[in-house]
Coordinates of N, CA and C in Angstrom, one line a residue:
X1 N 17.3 25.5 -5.0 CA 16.0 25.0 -5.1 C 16.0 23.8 -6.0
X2 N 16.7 24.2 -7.1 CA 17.0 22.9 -7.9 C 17.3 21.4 -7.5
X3 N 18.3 21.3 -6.9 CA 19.1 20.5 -5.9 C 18.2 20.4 -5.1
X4 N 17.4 20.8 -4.3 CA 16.0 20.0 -3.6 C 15.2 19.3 -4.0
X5 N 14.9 19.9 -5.0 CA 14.0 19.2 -5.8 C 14.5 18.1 -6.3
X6 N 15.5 17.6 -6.5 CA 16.9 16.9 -7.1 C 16.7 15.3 -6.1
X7 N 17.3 16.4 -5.2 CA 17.4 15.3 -3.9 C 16.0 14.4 -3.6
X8 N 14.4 15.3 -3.7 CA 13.8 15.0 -3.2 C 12.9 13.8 -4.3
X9 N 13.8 14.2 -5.7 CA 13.1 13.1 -6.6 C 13.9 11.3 -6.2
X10 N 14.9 11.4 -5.6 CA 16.3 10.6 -4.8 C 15.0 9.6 -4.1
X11 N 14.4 10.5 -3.0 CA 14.2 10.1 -2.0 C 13.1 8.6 -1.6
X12 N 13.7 7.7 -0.8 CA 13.0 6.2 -1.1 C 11.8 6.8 -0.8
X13 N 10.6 7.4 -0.7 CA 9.9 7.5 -0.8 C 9.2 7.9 -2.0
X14 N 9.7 8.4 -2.6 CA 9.2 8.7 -4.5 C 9.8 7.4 -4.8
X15 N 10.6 6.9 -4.8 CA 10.9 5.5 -5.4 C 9.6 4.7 -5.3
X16 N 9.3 4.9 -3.8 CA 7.8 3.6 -3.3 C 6.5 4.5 -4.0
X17 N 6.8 5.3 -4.2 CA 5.6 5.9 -5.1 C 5.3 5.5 -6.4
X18 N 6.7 5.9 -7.0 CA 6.9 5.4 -8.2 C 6.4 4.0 -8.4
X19 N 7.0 3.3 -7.6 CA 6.5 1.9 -7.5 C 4.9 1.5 -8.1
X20 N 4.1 1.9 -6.8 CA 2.5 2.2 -6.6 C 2.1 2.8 -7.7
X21 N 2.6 3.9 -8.7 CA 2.6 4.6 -9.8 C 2.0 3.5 -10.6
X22 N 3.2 3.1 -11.2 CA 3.8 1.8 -11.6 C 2.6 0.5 -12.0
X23 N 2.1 0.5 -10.5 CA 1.5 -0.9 -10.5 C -0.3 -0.6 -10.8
X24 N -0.7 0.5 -10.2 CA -1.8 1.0 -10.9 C -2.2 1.1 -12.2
X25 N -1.0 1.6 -12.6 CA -0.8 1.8 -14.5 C -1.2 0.6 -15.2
X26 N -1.4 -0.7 -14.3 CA -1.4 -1.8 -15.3 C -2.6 -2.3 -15.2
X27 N -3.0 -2.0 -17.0 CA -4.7 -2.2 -16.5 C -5.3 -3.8 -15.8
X28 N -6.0 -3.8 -14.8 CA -6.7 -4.8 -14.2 C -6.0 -5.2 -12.8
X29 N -4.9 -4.9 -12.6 CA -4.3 -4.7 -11.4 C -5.1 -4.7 -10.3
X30 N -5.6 -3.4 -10.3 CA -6.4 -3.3 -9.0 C -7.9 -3.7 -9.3
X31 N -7.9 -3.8 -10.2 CA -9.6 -5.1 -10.2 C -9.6 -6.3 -9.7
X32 N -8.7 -6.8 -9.8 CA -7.6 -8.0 -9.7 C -7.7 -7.9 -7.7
X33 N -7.5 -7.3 -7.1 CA -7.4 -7.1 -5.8 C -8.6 -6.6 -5.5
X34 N -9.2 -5.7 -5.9 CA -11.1 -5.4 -5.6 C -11.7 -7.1 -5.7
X35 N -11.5 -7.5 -6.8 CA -12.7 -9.0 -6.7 C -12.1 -10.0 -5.8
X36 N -10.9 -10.0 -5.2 CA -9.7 -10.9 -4.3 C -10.1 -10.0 -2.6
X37 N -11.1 -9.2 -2.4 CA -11.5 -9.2 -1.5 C -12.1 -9.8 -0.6
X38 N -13.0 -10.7 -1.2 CA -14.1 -11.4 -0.6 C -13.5 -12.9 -0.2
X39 N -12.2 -13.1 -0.1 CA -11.9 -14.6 -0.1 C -11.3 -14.8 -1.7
X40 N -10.4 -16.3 -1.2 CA -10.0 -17.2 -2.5 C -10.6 -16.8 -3.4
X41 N -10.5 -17.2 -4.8 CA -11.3 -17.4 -5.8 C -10.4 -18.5 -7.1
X42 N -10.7 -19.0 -7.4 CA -10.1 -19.9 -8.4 C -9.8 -18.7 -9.5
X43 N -9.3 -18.9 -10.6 CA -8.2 -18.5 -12.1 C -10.1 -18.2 -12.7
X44 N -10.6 -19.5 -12.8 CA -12.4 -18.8 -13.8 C -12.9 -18.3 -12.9
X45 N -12.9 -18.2 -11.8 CA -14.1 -17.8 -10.8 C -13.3 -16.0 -11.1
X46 N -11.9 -15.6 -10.6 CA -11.7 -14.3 -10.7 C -12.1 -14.1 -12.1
X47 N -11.7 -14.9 -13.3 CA -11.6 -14.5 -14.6 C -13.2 -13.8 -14.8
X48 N -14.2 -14.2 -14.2 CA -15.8 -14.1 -14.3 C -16.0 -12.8 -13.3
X49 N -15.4 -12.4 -12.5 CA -15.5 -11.8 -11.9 C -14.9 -10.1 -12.3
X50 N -13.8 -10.3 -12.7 CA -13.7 -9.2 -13.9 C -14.1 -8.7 -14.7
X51 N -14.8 -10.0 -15.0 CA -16.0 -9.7 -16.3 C -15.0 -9.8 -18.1
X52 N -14.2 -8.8 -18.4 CA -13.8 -8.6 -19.8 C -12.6 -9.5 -19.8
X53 N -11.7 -9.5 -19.0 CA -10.4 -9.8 -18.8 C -9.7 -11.2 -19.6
X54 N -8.6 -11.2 -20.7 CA -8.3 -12.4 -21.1 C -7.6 -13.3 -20.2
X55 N -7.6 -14.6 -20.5 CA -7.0 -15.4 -20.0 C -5.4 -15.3 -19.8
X56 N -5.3 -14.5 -20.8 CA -3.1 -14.2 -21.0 C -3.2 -13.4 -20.0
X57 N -3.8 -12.3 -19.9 CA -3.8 -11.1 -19.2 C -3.9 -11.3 -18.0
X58 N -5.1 -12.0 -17.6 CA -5.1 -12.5 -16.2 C -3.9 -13.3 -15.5
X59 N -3.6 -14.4 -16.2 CA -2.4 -15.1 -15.8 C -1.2 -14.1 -15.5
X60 N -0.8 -13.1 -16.6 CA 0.2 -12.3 -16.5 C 0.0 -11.2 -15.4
X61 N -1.0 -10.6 -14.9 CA -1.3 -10.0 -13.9 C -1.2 -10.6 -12.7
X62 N -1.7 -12.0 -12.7 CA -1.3 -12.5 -11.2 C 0.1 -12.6 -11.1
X63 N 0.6 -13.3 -12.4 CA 2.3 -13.6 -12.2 C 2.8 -12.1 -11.4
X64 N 2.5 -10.9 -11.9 CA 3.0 -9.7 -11.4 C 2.8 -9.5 -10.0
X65 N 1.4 -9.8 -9.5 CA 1.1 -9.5 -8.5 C 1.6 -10.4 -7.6
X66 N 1.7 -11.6 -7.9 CA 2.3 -12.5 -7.0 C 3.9 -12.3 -6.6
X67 N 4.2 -12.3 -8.0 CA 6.1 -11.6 -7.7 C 6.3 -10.3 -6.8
X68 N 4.8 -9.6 -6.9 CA 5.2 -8.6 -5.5 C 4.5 -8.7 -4.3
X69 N 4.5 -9.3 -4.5 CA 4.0 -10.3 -2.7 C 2.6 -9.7 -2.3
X70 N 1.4 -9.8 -3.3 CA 0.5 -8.9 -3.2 C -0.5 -9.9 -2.8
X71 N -0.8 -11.3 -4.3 CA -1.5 -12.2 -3.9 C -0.9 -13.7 -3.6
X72 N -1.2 -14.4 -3.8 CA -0.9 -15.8 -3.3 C -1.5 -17.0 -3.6
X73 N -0.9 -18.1 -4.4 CA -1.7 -19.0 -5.0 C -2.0 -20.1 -4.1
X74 N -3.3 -20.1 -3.4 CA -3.6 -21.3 -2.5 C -3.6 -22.8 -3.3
X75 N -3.3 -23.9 -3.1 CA -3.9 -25.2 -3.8 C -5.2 -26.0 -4.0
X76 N -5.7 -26.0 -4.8 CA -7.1 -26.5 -4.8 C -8.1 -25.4 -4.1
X77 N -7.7 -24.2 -3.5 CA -8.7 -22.8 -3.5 C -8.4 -21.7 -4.7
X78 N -7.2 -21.5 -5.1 CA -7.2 -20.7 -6.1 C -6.1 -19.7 -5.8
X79 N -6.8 -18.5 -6.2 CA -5.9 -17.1 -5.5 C -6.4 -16.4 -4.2
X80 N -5.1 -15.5 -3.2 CA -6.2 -14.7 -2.6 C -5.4 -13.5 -2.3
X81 N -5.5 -12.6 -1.5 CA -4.7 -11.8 -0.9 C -3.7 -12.0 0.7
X82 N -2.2 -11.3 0.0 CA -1.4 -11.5 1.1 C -1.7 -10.6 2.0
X83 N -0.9 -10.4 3.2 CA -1.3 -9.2 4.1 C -1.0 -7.9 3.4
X84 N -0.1 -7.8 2.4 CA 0.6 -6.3 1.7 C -0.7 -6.5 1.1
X85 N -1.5 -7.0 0.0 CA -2.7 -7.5 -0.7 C -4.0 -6.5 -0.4
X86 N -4.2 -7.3 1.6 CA -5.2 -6.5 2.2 C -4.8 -5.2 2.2
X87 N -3.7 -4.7 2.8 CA -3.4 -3.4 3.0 C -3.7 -2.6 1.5
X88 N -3.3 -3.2 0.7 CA -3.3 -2.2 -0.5 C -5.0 -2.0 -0.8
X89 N -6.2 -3.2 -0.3 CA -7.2 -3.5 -0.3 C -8.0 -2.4 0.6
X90 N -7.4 -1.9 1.3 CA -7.3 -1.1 2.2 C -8.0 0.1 1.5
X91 N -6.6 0.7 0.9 CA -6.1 1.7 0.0 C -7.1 2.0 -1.4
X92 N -7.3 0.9 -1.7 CA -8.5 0.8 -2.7 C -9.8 1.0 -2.4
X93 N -10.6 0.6 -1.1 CA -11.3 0.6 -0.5 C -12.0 2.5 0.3
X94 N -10.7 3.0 0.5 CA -10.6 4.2 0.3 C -10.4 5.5 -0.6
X95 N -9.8 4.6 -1.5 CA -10.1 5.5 -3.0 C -11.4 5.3 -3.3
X96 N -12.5 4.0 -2.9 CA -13.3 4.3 -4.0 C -14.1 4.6 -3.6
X97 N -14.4 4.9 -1.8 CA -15.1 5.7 -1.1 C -15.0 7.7 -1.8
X98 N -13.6 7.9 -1.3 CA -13.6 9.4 -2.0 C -14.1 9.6 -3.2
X99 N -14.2 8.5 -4.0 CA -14.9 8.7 -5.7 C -16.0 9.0 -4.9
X100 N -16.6 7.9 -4.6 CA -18.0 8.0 -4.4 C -18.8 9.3 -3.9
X101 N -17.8 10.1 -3.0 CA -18.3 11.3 -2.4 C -18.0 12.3 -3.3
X102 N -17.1 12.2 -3.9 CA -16.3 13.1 -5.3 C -17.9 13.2 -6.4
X103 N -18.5 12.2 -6.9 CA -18.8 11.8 -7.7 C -20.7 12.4 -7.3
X104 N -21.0 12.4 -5.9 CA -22.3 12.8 -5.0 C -21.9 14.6 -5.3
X105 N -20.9 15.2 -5.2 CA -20.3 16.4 -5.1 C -20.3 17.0 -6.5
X106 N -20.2 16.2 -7.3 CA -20.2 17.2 -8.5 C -21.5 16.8 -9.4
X107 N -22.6 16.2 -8.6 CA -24.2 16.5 -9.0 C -24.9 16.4 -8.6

């Protein structure tokens, strides 16, 4: 049983988990792709749309996000989402539905 469990921590799928783990963990991440829903947005326009978010922080979150092929810096439009971007948009979009019924559910 050990050795299953062994193997199954191996398996590229807990790797791609891990990953997803990983990239949630980093606060503003997926705010960062919630407000990148609606179309482009320029570096102030997202930075406003976050609301709190620093300017280092934001920079350094897109750098990440861009290195994983999530968003994509248009010229003279700004930022937006890649197709992995939407999909993950997706994902989010469905998390925050189940809050919502989670959240109707427990009052």
């Amino acid at each position: 049983m050990a050795q299953r469990v062994q193997n199954l921590r191996r398996a590229p799928t807990s790797v791609a988990m891990a990953s997803a783990l990983a990239l949630s963990g980093r606060r503003w991440a997926f705010r960062i792709v919630w407000e990148l829903r609606v179309g482009p947005l320029s570096f102030r326009a997202l930075q406003a749309a976050c609301g709190t978010i620093s300017p280092s922080v934001l920079q350094h979150r897109l750098h990440g996000l861009r290195d994983l092929g999530i968003v994509e810096r248009i010229p003279r439009l700004g930022y937006r989402l890649t197709a992995s971007g939407e999909r993950l948009f997706h994902v989010l979009a469905a998390l925050n539905k189940w809050s919502a019924e989670l959240t109707k559910e427990l009052h």
